Coordinates of C-alpha atoms in Angstrom, one line a residue:
Chain A
M1095 CA 86.7 100.3 103.2
T1096 CA 90.3 101.0 102.3
R1097 CA 91.1 104.3 100.6
I1098 CA 93.9 104.0 98.1
I1099 CA 95.9 107.2 97.6
V1100 CA 98.6 107.5 95.0
V1101 CA 101.4 110.1 95.4
T1102 CA 102.6 110.9 91.9
S1103 CA 104.2 113.7 89.9
G1104 CA 105.7 112.6 86.6
K1105 CA 108.9 114.4 87.3
G1106 CA 111.6 113.0 89.6
G1107 CA 113.1 114.8 92.6
V1108 CA 110.0 116.9 93.4
G1109 CA 109.3 115.3 96.8
K1110 CA 107.0 112.3 96.1
T1111 CA 108.7 109.9 98.5
T1112 CA 109.1 112.7 101.2
T1113 CA 105.4 113.4 100.8
S1114 CA 104.4 109.7 100.8
A1115 CA 106.4 109.2 104.0
S1116 CA 105.0 112.3 105.8
F1117 CA 101.5 111.8 104.5
A1118 CA 101.3 108.2 105.6
S1119 CA 102.9 109.1 109.0
G1120 CA 100.4 111.9 109.4
L1121 CA 97.5 109.6 108.8
A1122 CA 98.9 107.1 111.2
M1123 CA 99.5 109.8 113.9
R1124 CA 95.8 110.6 113.6
G1125 CA 95.1 106.9 114.5
F1126 CA 94.3 105.5 111.0
K1127 CA 95.8 102.1 110.2
T1128 CA 98.0 103.0 107.2
A1129 CA 100.3 101.2 104.8
V1130 CA 102.7 102.9 102.4
I1131 CA 103.9 101.0 99.4
D1132 CA 107.0 101.8 97.4
F1133 CA 106.3 101.2 93.7
D1134 CA 109.8 102.3 92.5
V1135 CA 110.9 98.8 91.7
G1136 CA 114.6 98.8 91.1
L1137 CA 115.3 102.1 92.8
R1138 CA 113.8 101.8 96.2
N1139 CA 114.2 104.6 98.6
L1140 CA 111.1 104.9 100.6
D1141 CA 112.6 102.5 103.2
L1142 CA 115.6 104.9 103.5
I1143 CA 113.4 107.9 104.2
M1144 CA 111.3 105.8 106.6
G1145 CA 114.5 104.6 108.3
C1146 CA 113.7 100.9 107.9
E1147 CA 116.2 99.9 105.2
R1148 CA 118.0 97.5 107.4
R1149 CA 114.9 95.6 108.3
V1150 CA 113.9 94.9 104.7
V1151 CA 113.8 91.1 104.1
Y1152 CA 110.9 90.7 101.6
D1153 CA 109.4 93.3 99.3
L1154 CA 106.5 94.0 97.1
V1155 CA 107.7 91.9 94.2
N1156 CA 108.3 88.9 96.6
V1157 CA 104.7 89.2 97.7
I1158 CA 103.4 89.5 94.1
S1159 CA 105.3 86.5 92.9
G1160 CA 104.2 84.5 96.0
E1161 CA 107.6 84.1 97.5
A1162 CA 106.5 85.8 100.7
T1163 CA 103.3 86.6 102.5
L1164 CA 102.1 90.2 102.9
N1165 CA 102.6 89.9 106.7
Q1166 CA 106.2 88.8 106.2
A1167 CA 106.9 91.8 104.0
L1168 CA 105.2 94.6 105.9
I1169 CA 107.6 96.5 108.1
K1170 CA 106.2 98.2 111.2
D1171 CA 107.3 101.8 111.3
K1172 CA 109.5 102.8 114.2
H1173 CA 107.7 106.1 114.9
C1174 CA 104.0 105.3 114.5
E1175 CA 102.1 102.4 115.9
N1176 CA 99.6 102.1 113.0
L1177 CA 102.0 102.5 110.1
F1178 CA 103.5 99.8 108.0
V1179 CA 105.9 100.0 105.0
L1180 CA 105.9 97.7 102.0
P1181 CA 109.3 98.2 100.4
A1182 CA 110.1 97.9 96.7
S1183 CA 112.6 95.4 95.3
Q1184 CA 116.0 96.6 94.4
T1185 CA 117.0 93.6 92.4
R1186 CA 114.0 92.9 90.3
D1187 CA 112.9 94.8 87.2
K1188 CA 109.6 96.6 86.9
D1189 CA 108.0 94.0 84.7
A1190 CA 107.5 92.0 87.8
L1191 CA 104.7 94.3 88.7
T1192 CA 101.5 92.8 87.3
E1193 CA 98.1 94.4 87.5
E1194 CA 96.6 91.2 89.0
G1195 CA 99.5 91.0 91.5
V1196 CA 99.1 94.6 92.6
E1197 CA 95.3 94.3 92.9
K1198 CA 95.7 91.2 95.1
V1199 CA 98.1 93.0 97.4
L1200 CA 95.7 95.9 97.8
K1201 CA 92.8 93.5 98.4
D1202 CA 94.9 91.7 101.0
L1203 CA 95.7 94.9 102.7
E1204 CA 92.0 95.7 102.9
H1205 CA 91.4 92.3 104.5
L1206 CA 94.1 93.1 107.1
G1207 CA 92.0 96.1 108.1
F1208 CA 94.1 99.0 106.6
E1209 CA 92.1 102.2 106.3
Y1210 CA 94.5 104.0 104.1
V1211 CA 97.1 102.7 101.6
I1212 CA 99.5 105.2 100.2
C1213 CA 101.2 104.3 96.9
D1214 CA 104.5 106.0 96.4
S1215 CA 104.8 106.3 92.6
P1216 CA 108.1 106.3 90.8
A1217 CA 109.0 109.2 88.4
G1218 CA 108.1 108.8 84.8
I1219 CA 105.0 107.5 83.1
E1220 CA 106.1 103.9 82.7
R1221 CA 104.9 100.7 84.2
G1222 CA 105.7 101.4 87.9
A1223 CA 104.0 104.8 87.7
V1224 CA 100.9 103.4 85.9
M1225 CA 100.6 100.5 88.4
A1226 CA 100.8 102.9 91.3
L1227 CA 97.9 104.9 90.0
T1228 CA 95.8 102.2 88.5
F1229 CA 93.7 101.3 91.6
A1230 CA 93.8 104.8 93.2
D1231 CA 90.7 106.4 94.8
E1232 CA 92.5 109.7 95.3
A1233 CA 95.7 111.2 93.9
I1234 CA 98.1 113.7 95.4
I1235 CA 99.9 115.4 92.5
V1236 CA 103.3 116.7 93.8
T1237 CA 104.5 119.7 91.9
N1238 CA 107.4 122.0 92.2
P1239 CA 106.8 125.6 91.3
E1240 CA 108.7 125.5 88.0
V1241 CA 107.5 124.9 84.4
S1242 CA 108.9 121.4 83.7
S1243 CA 107.4 120.0 86.9
V1244 CA 104.1 121.6 86.1
R1245 CA 104.1 120.2 82.6
D1246 CA 104.9 116.7 83.9
S1247 CA 102.2 116.9 86.5
D1248 CA 99.8 117.9 83.8
R1249 CA 100.8 114.8 81.8
I1250 CA 100.4 112.5 84.8
L1251 CA 96.9 113.9 85.4
G1252 CA 96.0 113.0 81.9
I1253 CA 97.3 109.5 82.4
L1254 CA 95.4 109.3 85.7
Q1255 CA 92.2 110.3 83.9
A1256 CA 92.8 107.7 81.2
K1257 CA 94.3 104.7 82.8
S1258 CA 93.0 104.5 86.4
K1259 CA 90.4 101.8 87.1
R1260 CA 88.0 104.5 88.2
A1261 CA 88.4 106.3 84.9
Q1262 CA 87.9 103.1 82.9
A1263 CA 84.9 102.1 84.9
G1264 CA 83.4 105.5 84.1
G1265 CA 82.1 106.0 87.6
E1266 CA 83.2 108.6 90.1
P1267 CA 86.6 109.8 89.0
V1268 CA 89.8 109.7 91.0
K1269 CA 89.8 112.6 93.4
E1270 CA 92.8 114.9 92.7
H1271 CA 94.7 117.0 95.1
L1272 CA 97.5 119.4 94.2
L1273 CA 100.5 119.6 96.5
V1274 CA 103.1 122.3 95.8
T1275 CA 106.4 121.4 97.4
R1276 CA 109.8 123.1 97.7
Y1277 CA 108.1 126.4 97.7
S1278 CA 110.1 129.5 98.4
P1279 CA 107.9 132.6 99.0
K1280 CA 111.0 134.9 98.7
R1281 CA 111.9 133.5 95.3
V1282 CA 108.2 133.9 94.2
E1283 CA 108.3 137.5 95.4
D1284 CA 111.5 138.0 93.4
G1285 CA 109.9 136.5 90.3
E1286 CA 112.2 133.5 90.1
M1287 CA 109.6 131.0 90.9
L1288 CA 106.0 130.4 89.9
S1289 CA 103.5 131.2 92.6
Y1290 CA 101.2 128.4 93.9
K1291 CA 98.4 130.3 92.3
D1292 CA 100.1 130.1 88.9
V1293 CA 100.6 126.4 89.3
Q1294 CA 96.9 125.9 90.2
E1295 CA 95.8 128.1 87.3
I1296 CA 97.5 125.8 84.9
L1297 CA 96.7 122.4 86.5
R1298 CA 93.2 123.3 87.7
V1299 CA 93.2 120.9 90.5
P1300 CA 92.1 121.8 94.1
I1301 CA 95.2 122.6 96.2
I1302 CA 95.7 120.5 99.4
G1303 CA 98.8 122.3 100.6
V1304 CA 102.0 124.2 100.0
I1305 CA 105.2 122.8 101.6
P1306 CA 108.0 125.3 102.0
E1307 CA 111.5 124.6 100.8
S1308 CA 113.6 123.7 103.8
E1309 CA 117.0 122.3 104.7
S1310 CA 115.4 120.3 107.4
V1311 CA 113.9 117.9 104.9
L1312 CA 117.3 116.8 103.7
H1313 CA 118.5 116.3 107.3
A1314 CA 115.4 114.3 108.2
S1315 CA 115.7 112.2 105.1
N1316 CA 119.3 111.4 105.8
Q1317 CA 118.4 110.4 109.3
G1318 CA 115.5 108.2 108.1
T1319 CA 112.8 110.3 109.8
P1320 CA 109.8 111.5 107.8
A1321 CA 109.8 115.3 107.7
I1322 CA 106.4 115.5 109.5
H1323 CA 108.3 114.4 112.7
I1324 CA 110.7 117.4 112.8
E1325 CA 109.4 119.2 115.8
Q1326 CA 108.5 122.9 115.3
S1327 CA 109.6 123.0 111.7
E1328 CA 107.5 124.8 109.0
V1329 CA 107.6 121.7 106.9
A1330 CA 106.2 119.4 109.6
E1331 CA 103.5 122.0 110.3
A1332 CA 102.7 122.3 106.6
Y1333 CA 102.3 118.5 106.3
K1334 CA 100.1 118.4 109.3
D1335 CA 97.9 121.0 107.6
V1336 CA 97.7 118.8 104.6
I1337 CA 96.5 115.9 106.7
A1338 CA 93.9 118.2 108.3
R1339 CA 92.6 119.4 104.9
F1340 CA 92.6 115.8 103.6
L1341 CA 90.4 114.8 106.5
G1342 CA 88.0 117.6 105.7
E1343 CA 89.1 120.1 108.4
D1344 CA 89.5 123.8 107.7
A1345 CA 93.1 124.9 107.7
P1346 CA 94.2 128.1 105.9
L1347 CA 97.4 128.0 103.8
R1348 CA 100.5 128.9 105.8
F1349 CA 104.1 129.7 104.8
V1350 CA 103.1 131.1 101.4
S1351 CA 103.8 134.8 101.8
Y1352 CA 107.1 136.4 102.1
E1353 CA 107.6 139.0 104.9
K1354 CA 110.5 141.3 104.3
P1355 CA 112.9 141.3 107.2
G1356 CA 112.6 144.4 109.3
L1357 CA 115.3 147.1 109.5
F1358 CA 116.6 145.7 112.7
K1359 CA 117.0 142.2 111.2
R1360 CA 118.7 143.6 108.1
L1361 CA 121.2 145.6 110.2
F1362 CA 122.1 142.9 112.6
G1363 CA 121.4 139.8 110.6
G1364 CA 118.8 137.1 111.2
Chain B
M1189 CA 120.9 75.0 76.1
T1190 CA 119.6 74.3 72.6
M1191 CA 118.8 77.1 70.3
T1192 CA 115.6 77.0 68.4
Q1193 CA 116.0 77.9 64.9
D1194 CA 113.9 80.8 63.6
T1195 CA 111.8 79.1 61.0
A1196 CA 110.1 82.2 59.7
P1197 CA 110.8 82.5 56.0
D1198 CA 112.6 85.6 54.9
H1199 CA 110.0 87.4 52.9
D1200 CA 110.4 90.9 51.6
I1201 CA 106.7 91.6 52.0
A1202 CA 105.1 91.1 55.3
L1203 CA 102.4 88.5 55.1
I1204 CA 100.2 90.2 57.6
E1205 CA 100.0 93.9 57.7
F1206 CA 97.9 96.1 60.0
K1207 CA 96.3 99.3 59.0
G1208 CA 93.6 101.3 60.7
T1209 CA 90.5 101.9 58.6
T1210 CA 87.0 103.3 58.8
L1211 CA 84.1 101.6 57.3
P1212 CA 80.8 103.2 56.4
V1213 CA 78.1 101.6 58.6
L1214 CA 74.4 102.3 58.7
A1215 CA 73.1 103.1 62.1
I1216 CA 69.5 101.8 62.2
T1217 CA 67.4 103.2 65.0
L1218 CA 64.8 100.8 66.1
R1219 CA 61.8 102.0 68.1
S1220 CA 60.3 98.6 68.4
L1221 CA 61.7 95.1 68.8
D1222 CA 58.5 93.3 67.8
P1223 CA 59.3 91.4 64.7
K1224 CA 55.7 91.8 63.3
E1225 CA 55.7 95.6 63.7
L1226 CA 59.2 95.8 62.2
T1227 CA 58.2 93.6 59.3
S1228 CA 55.4 95.8 58.3
A1229 CA 57.4 99.0 58.9
G1230 CA 60.2 97.5 56.8
S1231 CA 57.8 96.6 54.0
T1232 CA 56.5 100.2 53.9
L1233 CA 59.9 101.6 53.7
F1234 CA 61.8 99.2 51.5
G1235 CA 59.2 97.0 49.8
E1236 CA 59.7 93.3 49.9
G1237 CA 63.0 92.8 48.3
A1238 CA 66.6 93.7 49.0
F1239 CA 66.6 97.5 49.2
F1240 CA 70.2 97.7 50.4
D1241 CA 73.3 96.4 48.7
G1242 CA 74.7 94.3 51.5
D1243 CA 75.5 97.4 53.5
L1244 CA 76.9 96.9 57.0
A1245 CA 74.5 98.0 59.8
V1246 CA 74.4 98.5 63.5
L1247 CA 71.2 98.6 65.5
D1248 CA 70.8 101.7 67.6
L1249 CA 68.8 100.8 70.6
S1250 CA 68.8 104.2 72.3
Q1251 CA 65.3 105.2 71.3
L1252 CA 63.5 102.1 72.6
I1253 CA 61.0 102.7 75.3
A1254 CA 59.5 99.2 75.7
W1255 CA 60.5 95.8 74.5
P1256 CA 59.2 92.2 74.9
E1257 CA 60.6 89.9 77.5
Q1258 CA 61.9 87.5 74.9
I1259 CA 63.5 89.5 72.2
E1260 CA 63.6 87.6 68.9
W1261 CA 66.9 88.9 67.7
T1262 CA 67.3 86.2 65.0
L1263 CA 64.0 87.2 63.4
I1264 CA 64.9 90.9 63.5
V1265 CA 68.3 90.2 61.9
Q1266 CA 66.7 87.9 59.3
L1267 CA 64.2 90.7 58.5
L1268 CA 67.0 93.2 57.9
T1269 CA 69.0 90.6 55.9
T1270 CA 66.0 90.2 53.5
H1271 CA 66.3 94.0 52.9
G1272 CA 69.9 93.6 52.0
L1273 CA 71.6 94.6 55.3
R1274 CA 74.3 92.9 57.2
V1275 CA 73.9 93.5 60.9
L1276 CA 77.1 93.7 62.8
G1277 CA 75.8 94.3 66.3
V1278 CA 74.0 96.7 68.5
T1279 CA 74.9 100.1 70.0
R1280 CA 73.7 102.5 72.7
G1281 CA 71.4 100.0 74.4
N1282 CA 70.9 99.7 78.1
S1283 CA 72.7 96.9 79.9
A1284 CA 69.8 94.4 79.8
L1285 CA 69.3 95.0 76.0
T1286 CA 73.0 94.8 75.3
E1287 CA 73.3 91.5 77.2
S1288 CA 70.3 90.0 75.5
A1289 CA 71.7 91.0 72.1
A1290 CA 75.1 89.6 73.1
N1291 CA 73.5 86.3 73.9
A1292 CA 72.0 86.2 70.5
G1293 CA 75.5 86.8 69.0
L1294 CA 75.1 90.5 68.4
P1295 CA 78.1 92.3 70.0
A1296 CA 77.8 95.8 71.5
L1297 CA 79.6 98.2 69.3
A1298 CA 80.7 101.7 70.4
L1299 CA 79.3 104.5 68.3
S1300 CA 81.7 107.3 69.0
A1301 CA 80.4 110.0 71.3
G1302 CA 79.5 113.5 70.0
R1303 CA 78.0 112.3 66.8
S1304 CA 74.7 111.1 67.9
V1305 CA 72.5 110.1 65.0
K1306 CA 69.4 112.1 64.9
P1307 CA 66.2 110.0 64.9
A1308 CA 65.0 110.2 61.4
P1309 CA 61.7 109.1 59.9
V1310 CA 63.4 107.1 57.2
A1311 CA 66.5 105.0 57.3
K1312 CA 69.4 107.3 56.4
K1313 CA 73.0 106.5 55.5
T1314 CA 75.2 107.9 58.3
A1315 CA 78.8 107.1 58.6
V1316 CA 79.9 105.7 61.9
A1317 CA 83.3 106.9 63.0
D1318 CA 85.8 104.5 64.4
P1319 CA 85.5 104.1 68.2
E1320 CA 89.0 105.4 68.8
L1321 CA 87.7 108.9 69.0
D1322 CA 90.7 110.5 70.5
K1323 CA 93.0 109.1 67.8
I1324 CA 93.6 110.4 64.4
P1325 CA 95.7 108.7 61.8
A1326 CA 99.1 110.3 61.5
S1327 CA 98.7 110.7 57.8
L1328 CA 95.8 113.1 58.3
R1329 CA 97.3 115.3 60.9
K1330 CA 99.8 117.6 59.3
T1331 CA 99.0 117.1 55.6
P1332 CA 95.6 118.2 54.5
A1333 CA 93.9 115.5 52.5
P1334 CA 91.5 117.0 50.0
E1335 CA 90.5 113.6 48.6
A1336 CA 89.0 112.2 51.8
S1337 CA 87.8 108.6 51.9
P1338 CA 84.2 108.0 50.8
A1339 CA 83.2 107.5 54.4
A1340 CA 84.3 110.9 55.4
P1341 CA 81.4 112.9 56.8
A1342 CA 83.3 116.1 56.0
E1343 CA 82.9 115.4 52.4
A1344 CA 79.1 115.4 52.7
A1345 CA 79.3 118.6 54.7
K1346 CA 81.1 120.3 51.9
A1347 CA 78.9 119.1 49.1
E1348 CA 75.6 119.8 50.7
P1349 CA 75.9 122.7 53.2
D1350 CA 72.1 122.7 53.9
E1351 CA 72.0 119.1 54.6
A1352 CA 75.0 119.5 56.9
L1353 CA 73.2 122.1 58.9
L1354 CA 70.2 120.0 59.3
D1355 CA 72.0 116.8 60.1
N1356 CA 75.1 118.0 61.8
P1357 CA 77.7 115.3 61.6
G1358 CA 78.5 116.1 65.2
T1359 CA 80.1 118.8 67.2
L1360 CA 82.4 117.4 69.8
I1361 CA 82.1 119.1 73.1
I1362 CA 84.8 118.7 75.7
D1363 CA 84.3 120.1 79.2
R1364 CA 87.4 118.8 81.0
P1365 CA 90.9 120.3 80.8
L1366 CA 93.1 118.7 78.1
R1367 CA 96.5 117.9 79.5
S1368 CA 100.0 117.5 78.1
G1369 CA 100.0 114.4 75.9
Q1370 CA 96.3 114.3 75.4
Q1371 CA 94.8 114.6 71.9
V1372 CA 91.2 115.1 70.8
Y1373 CA 90.0 115.0 67.2
A1374 CA 86.6 116.1 66.1
R1375 CA 86.2 114.1 62.9
G1376 CA 84.0 115.8 60.3
G1377 CA 82.8 118.5 62.7
D1378 CA 83.6 121.3 65.1
L1379 CA 85.3 121.0 68.4
V1380 CA 84.1 123.0 71.3
I1381 CA 86.2 123.0 74.5
L1382 CA 85.0 124.5 77.7
A1383 CA 88.2 124.0 79.7
A1384 CA 91.9 124.8 79.3
V1385 CA 94.0 123.2 76.6
N1386 CA 97.3 122.9 78.4
P1387 CA 100.8 123.0 76.8
G1388 CA 101.6 119.8 75.1
A1389 CA 97.9 119.0 74.4
E1390 CA 96.7 118.8 70.9
V1391 CA 93.1 119.6 69.6
I1392 CA 92.2 118.9 66.1
A1393 CA 89.0 119.3 64.1
D1394 CA 87.9 118.9 60.5
G1395 CA 85.8 122.0 61.2
N1396 CA 86.3 124.9 63.5
I1397 CA 87.8 124.9 67.0
H1398 CA 86.4 127.0 69.8
V1399 CA 88.2 127.1 73.1
Y1400 CA 86.3 129.1 75.8
A1401 CA 89.3 129.0 78.2
P1402 CA 93.1 129.4 77.8
L1403 CA 94.4 127.8 74.7
R1404 CA 98.0 126.9 75.6
G1405 CA 98.6 123.8 73.5
R1406 CA 98.3 123.1 69.8
A1407 CA 95.2 123.7 67.7
L1408 CA 94.7 122.4 64.2
A1409 CA 91.4 123.3 62.5
G1410 CA 90.4 122.2 59.0
A1411 CA 92.5 119.1 59.4
R1412 CA 91.1 117.6 56.1
G1413 CA 91.8 120.8 54.2
N1414 CA 88.8 123.0 54.9
A1415 CA 90.4 126.4 54.4
Q1416 CA 87.3 128.2 55.8
A1417 CA 87.8 126.7 59.2
R1418 CA 88.7 129.0 62.1
I1419 CA 90.2 128.7 65.6
L1420 CA 88.5 130.9 68.2
T1421 CA 89.6 131.2 71.8
T1422 CA 89.0 133.5 74.7
V1423 CA 92.6 133.4 76.0
F1424 CA 95.2 132.9 73.3
A1425 CA 98.6 131.4 74.4
A1426 CA 99.0 128.6 71.8
E1427 CA 102.1 126.7 71.0
L1428 CA 101.0 126.1 67.4
V1429 CA 97.9 127.0 65.3
S1430 CA 97.1 125.5 62.0
I1431 CA 94.3 125.9 59.5
A1432 CA 94.1 123.4 56.6
G1433 CA 97.7 122.5 57.1
I1434 CA 99.0 126.1 57.1
Y1435 CA 100.6 126.4 60.5
R1436 CA 102.4 128.8 62.7
T1437 CA 104.5 128.1 65.8
F1438 CA 105.3 130.6 68.5
E1439 CA 108.8 129.8 69.6
D1440 CA 109.2 132.9 71.6
G1441 CA 105.7 133.0 72.9
V1442 CA 102.7 134.5 71.1
P1443 CA 103.1 138.2 70.1
A1444 CA 102.6 140.5 73.1
K1445 CA 99.5 142.2 71.6
L1446 CA 97.8 138.9 71.2
A1447 CA 98.9 137.2 74.4
N1448 CA 96.0 136.1 76.6
Q1449 CA 93.5 138.0 74.4
P1450 CA 90.4 136.6 72.8
V1451 CA 91.6 135.8 69.3
Q1452 CA 90.4 134.5 66.0
V1453 CA 92.7 132.5 63.7
R1454 CA 91.8 132.1 60.0
L1455 CA 93.4 131.9 56.6
A1456 CA 94.0 135.2 54.8
Q1457 CA 91.4 136.1 52.1
E1458 CA 93.9 136.4 49.2
P1459 CA 96.4 133.6 49.0
V1460 CA 100.0 134.9 49.4
V1461 CA 102.9 132.8 48.4
S1462 CA 105.6 133.0 51.1
I1463 CA 109.1 132.9 49.6
S1464 CA 110.7 131.7 52.8
T1465 CA 108.3 128.9 53.7
G1466 CA 106.8 128.1 50.3
Q1467 CA 103.4 128.2 52.0
K1468 CA 100.7 129.4 49.6
S1469 CA 98.6 131.1 52.1
R1470 CA 99.0 133.0 55.4
L1471 CA 97.3 132.8 58.8
E1472 CA 95.6 135.8 60.1
I1473 CA 95.5 136.1 63.9
D1474 CA 93.4 138.9 65.1
I1475 CA 91.9 140.1 68.4
L1476 CA 88.4 138.9 68.5
R1477 CA 86.0 141.8 68.8
V1478 CA 82.5 141.0 69.9
D1479 CA 80.0 143.9 69.5

């Protein structure tokens, strides 16, 4: 049985694509056959972050409109054996995403034996975003610790509860996970940023992880490597913890408290 | 490429116009589907002729315990027609009953949640709200409408308070968080919310609003002009509160002494005309003390 997981946020620039890439990679590293789909039709960038932009021939819209088969469009990831990328179209507009078309693609992925399908949602609450969450079994709500991002996440949670197939069928609802990204414990300490507890208090969704703000994410993105592959970085460790918690393992939150630099460090620099 | 001429005549008035509306519909609870039993029960209640005046009716199937294998829907509808009812469809039946009714041309109609019709010994006129529970016509939202439509259950509640107590038109209870962009309207009754109302969410009731969690969004009680309505919350952090159309916003956040406190909002006893806003009354927001 394929589990469909949407990575969504409402707001742009909070780390949805970074999270989709790392989350999908993390599941694949654990041995699960995983596909990650870019729903941002017209503004694709998952392929850039996955470092496969030069191998894109066919895309999601081609598959939906029957111009290519799923096998032709799926791109095998260069880092992980079990990971495949289904890129978005840069040239077509988002109306090309039909509900029937998306459902068929997801069904076909199930027939191909995929265990997890990660849907990378575009920002906003329009067609692409709604299509990405329509068939979701679980949702990762990516939120930055600032009020506008929290507000938009709240909005998208409402849409998830209204428009997803699970909500409409009235059965078991979509399982929601809160992921706080670009978190800076120091700025929280200084009162410049909401704490992850504040965010959770407003959104009231179980927290699956906190990803620290880091320069290394930008470097990794520019190189086309998902952040989870950056050896010995806090970000990679935090994403690996997210995978562990997602799979039901016990992993305490890390990188969320700020330790004041000691006297020695302050005198001589870090 | 040839252009197709737009042949639509240039009318000033739209030939087809859409408007939302609510119709009074009788909910008829059936405890049997045996035409014979129903015929005698009907005769006892309504005599032999047309008791009703062509009223619309929906058959409530929720109280049925047993029913025959072959349900004679046509006979049942015929029976009700002789009593002057026009049956639109069925409601609240299980899937088998609903399907059987659908095959007989009786569609399943959604009776909105939270206003369950109490089983009554005699047929009783009960208004059925429109199925779009979460939506409220824009015209009702900010302007109190004292002359509510004849179908409005709120009207009945005002006229006969005792009757309203006995046959509550329906308190709507919400136990999930309300999120930015979501709106809930308790038509003709109270609204009880057991989870947070987040910024950007809007909760509206014709009666009172109770929020046993943080109220961070907008709350409008007495939406049809009930000046006695109140808003009660255990954690006050609202964006806007309104009673019977008298509203207050909190641009710079709620006053410090009220912030995150249990609070009661109501209209002041003596109406005061505000010169600056022209509002004829004033909202009182007080810390709620429970002894």
